[in-house]
Amino acid sequence: MVIVSACFLGVNCRYNGISETNKWVEEWTKNGMAVAICPEVLGGLPIPRPPCEIQRMENHKIRIMDQCGDEQTSAFLIGAQKTLEIAKIIDAKAAILKERSPSCGFGKVYDGSFSKRLIIGNGLTADLLSQNGIEIFNENQEVAFKAFYKKITAK
């Protein structure tokens, strides 16, 4: 089984209230081997909501702030934990997640300044899933994901 960002499947759950439909992800999920999630909604955030970004603190901790200046870290942590619980229940081996997101981004996320500047880092959900042995892919990694999936299902 695979966890998939719900916004790829036409669910209007992104911060701006729209989806980020992705044709290859949508087509691939027709095999019934995916569960769609939105960690931010699972964490209790509304749709729409102000955009959020991860801010790195001097003590190496992070917090997630929305563009209005309100801290949203706890909602993101709750959503990440609930996503991990779902992943464990379905025995997920991989996740296809929205790049750059403070929840789902993996490898690069926005720097916390709301200036669209990217930095090396992971969203909270992607990081937690990865720490628990789940392979993370984004919407631009179709070939890598399909190769990984073929390898794990060949066993």
Tab-separated table of C-alpha atoms in Angstrom:
chain	number	residue	atom	x	y	z
A	1	MET	CA	0.000	0.000	0.000
A	2	VAL	CA	0.979	3.596	-0.638
A	3	ILE	CA	0.056	6.881	1.059
A	4	VAL	CA	-0.829	9.622	-1.463
A	5	SER	CA	-1.381	13.346	-0.918
A	6	ALA	CA	-5.133	13.771	-1.373
A	7	CYS	CA	-4.665	16.981	-3.363
A	8	PHE	CA	-3.187	14.899	-6.225
A	9	LEU	CA	-6.513	13.105	-6.554
A	10	GLY	CA	-8.699	16.179	-6.915
A	11	VAL	CA	-9.478	16.728	-3.232
A	12	ASN	CA	-9.638	20.490	-2.634
A	13	CYS	CA	-7.618	20.361	0.579
A	14	ARG	CA	-4.596	22.562	-0.101
A	15	TYR	CA	-4.114	25.776	1.865
A	16	ASN	CA	-5.795	27.770	-0.926
A	17	GLY	CA	-8.810	25.463	-1.116
A	18	ILE	CA	-7.920	23.882	-4.437
A	19	SER	CA	-6.375	20.589	-5.493
A	20	GLU	CA	-3.122	19.878	-7.284
A	21	THR	CA	-4.444	17.068	-9.479
A	22	ASN	CA	-1.676	14.955	-10.944
A	23	LYS	CA	-2.522	12.696	-13.883
A	24	TRP	CA	0.073	9.977	-13.369
A	25	VAL	CA	-0.658	9.715	-9.644
A	26	GLU	CA	-4.388	9.724	-10.306
A	27	GLU	CA	-4.002	7.014	-12.954
A	28	TRP	CA	-1.710	4.904	-10.772
A	29	THR	CA	-4.100	4.978	-7.784
A	30	LYS	CA	-6.803	3.273	-9.841
A	31	ASN	CA	-5.106	-0.012	-8.903
A	32	GLY	CA	-6.629	0.362	-5.423
A	33	MET	CA	-3.279	0.202	-3.631
A	34	ALA	CA	-3.309	3.761	-2.276
A	35	VAL	CA	-4.842	5.689	0.594
A	36	ALA	CA	-5.330	9.437	0.112
A	37	ILE	CA	-4.523	11.702	3.060
A	38	CYS	CA	-4.018	15.365	3.850
A	39	PRO	CA	-1.926	15.679	7.016
A	40	GLU	CA	-2.883	19.330	7.495
A	41	VAL	CA	-6.592	18.513	7.470
A	42	LEU	CA	-5.959	15.492	9.721
A	43	GLY	CA	-4.269	17.936	12.099
A	44	GLY	CA	-7.424	20.050	12.264
A	45	LEU	CA	-6.523	22.928	9.950
A	46	PRO	CA	-9.374	24.461	7.933
A	47	ILE	CA	-9.773	24.711	4.172
A	48	PRO	CA	-8.814	27.260	2.988
A	49	ARG	CA	-6.136	28.412	5.459
A	50	PRO	CA	-3.271	30.882	5.401
A	51	PRO	CA	-0.126	29.427	3.813
A	52	CYS	CA	2.360	27.996	6.302
A	53	GLU	CA	6.113	27.547	6.255
A	54	ILE	CA	8.697	25.892	8.484
A	55	GLN	CA	10.945	28.229	10.416
A	56	ARG	CA	14.217	26.967	11.854
A	57	MET	CA	15.036	28.195	15.357
A	58	GLU	CA	18.493	28.894	16.788
A	59	ASN	CA	18.230	25.828	19.055
A	60	HIS	CA	17.777	23.565	15.966
A	61	LYS	CA	14.081	23.199	16.690
A	62	ILE	CA	11.461	24.127	14.166
A	63	ARG	CA	8.102	25.788	14.285
A	64	ILE	CA	5.481	26.196	11.620
A	65	MET	CA	4.038	29.639	11.212
A	66	ASP	CA	1.239	30.794	8.971
A	67	GLN	CA	1.494	33.939	6.894
A	68	CYS	CA	-0.660	35.794	9.447
A	69	GLY	CA	1.964	35.166	12.163
A	70	ASP	CA	0.104	32.419	14.035
A	71	GLU	CA	2.001	29.311	15.080
A	72	GLN	CA	0.541	26.086	13.645
A	73	THR	CA	3.205	23.603	14.760
A	74	SER	CA	0.880	21.491	16.903
A	75	ALA	CA	-1.628	20.969	14.082
A	76	PHE	CA	1.188	19.850	11.773
A	77	LEU	CA	2.556	17.458	14.403
A	78	ILE	CA	-0.897	15.962	14.993
A	79	GLY	CA	-1.429	15.526	11.250
A	80	ALA	CA	1.975	13.880	10.835
A	81	GLN	CA	1.300	11.464	13.694
A	82	LYS	CA	-2.158	10.545	12.365
A	83	THR	CA	-0.687	9.972	8.903
A	84	LEU	CA	1.952	7.665	10.380
A	85	GLU	CA	-0.752	5.742	12.252
A	86	ILE	CA	-2.659	5.250	8.990
A	87	ALA	CA	0.538	4.223	7.201
A	88	LYS	CA	1.198	1.579	9.863
A	89	ILE	CA	-2.363	0.245	9.690
A	90	ILE	CA	-2.177	-0.219	5.914
A	91	ASP	CA	1.479	-1.338	6.001
A	92	ALA	CA	2.510	1.434	3.603
A	93	LYS	CA	5.880	0.987	1.948
A	94	ALA	CA	5.919	4.325	0.126
A	95	ALA	CA	4.270	7.730	-0.028
A	96	ILE	CA	3.736	10.097	-2.950
A	97	LEU	CA	3.639	13.543	-1.366
A	98	LYS	CA	3.349	17.174	-2.491
A	99	GLU	CA	6.769	18.724	-2.909
A	100	ARG	CA	7.800	21.845	-0.967
A	101	SER	CA	4.918	21.503	1.518
A	102	PRO	CA	5.597	22.058	5.242
A	103	SER	CA	3.856	18.706	5.757
A	104	CYS	CA	4.699	16.680	2.683
A	105	GLY	CA	7.830	18.243	1.190
A	106	PHE	CA	10.891	15.993	1.080
A	107	GLY	CA	14.344	17.260	0.218
A	108	LYS	CA	13.348	20.898	-0.211
A	109	VAL	CA	10.859	23.129	1.588
A	110	TYR	CA	10.243	26.854	1.743
A	111	ASP	CA	12.578	28.723	4.110
A	112	GLY	CA	9.949	30.264	6.424
A	113	SER	CA	10.191	33.798	5.038
A	114	PHE	CA	7.229	33.507	2.633
A	115	SER	CA	9.530	34.670	-0.174
A	116	LYS	CA	9.281	31.402	-2.180
A	117	ARG	CA	12.934	30.659	-1.366
A	118	LEU	CA	13.662	26.928	-1.079
A	119	ILE	CA	16.081	25.315	1.342
A	120	ILE	CA	17.185	21.759	2.040
A	121	GLY	CA	14.749	20.146	4.442
A	122	ASN	CA	11.656	18.028	4.900
A	123	GLY	CA	8.065	18.652	5.862
A	124	LEU	CA	6.979	17.177	9.191
A	125	THR	CA	4.892	14.320	7.766
A	126	ALA	CA	7.423	13.338	5.115
A	127	ASP	CA	10.196	13.365	7.707
A	128	LEU	CA	8.229	11.228	10.172
A	129	LEU	CA	7.238	8.699	7.514
A	130	SER	CA	10.829	8.492	6.259
A	131	GLN	CA	12.137	7.962	9.810
A	132	ASN	CA	9.747	5.018	10.021
A	133	GLY	CA	11.046	3.292	6.893
A	134	ILE	CA	8.563	4.593	4.331
A	135	GLU	CA	10.083	5.662	1.001
A	136	ILE	CA	9.059	9.189	-0.004
A	137	PHE	CA	8.435	10.348	-3.575
A	138	ASN	CA	6.988	13.570	-4.965
A	139	GLU	CA	4.847	14.282	-8.003
A	140	ASN	CA	7.935	14.722	-10.202
A	141	GLN	CA	9.356	11.278	-9.474
A	142	GLU	CA	7.045	9.044	-11.493
A	143	VAL	CA	9.815	6.857	-12.937
A	144	ALA	CA	11.585	6.378	-9.587
A	145	PHE	CA	8.321	5.605	-7.789
A	146	LYS	CA	7.177	3.063	-10.376
A	147	ALA	CA	10.586	1.342	-10.312
A	148	PHE	CA	10.443	1.178	-6.503
A	149	TYR	CA	6.881	-0.123	-6.513
A	150	LYS	CA	7.692	-2.779	-9.107
A	151	LYS	CA	10.658	-3.899	-6.990
A	152	ILE	CA	8.676	-4.231	-3.750
A	153	THR	CA	5.737	-6.003	-5.385
A	154	ALA	CA	8.011	-8.509	-7.182
A	155	LYS	CA	8.981	-10.096	-3.851
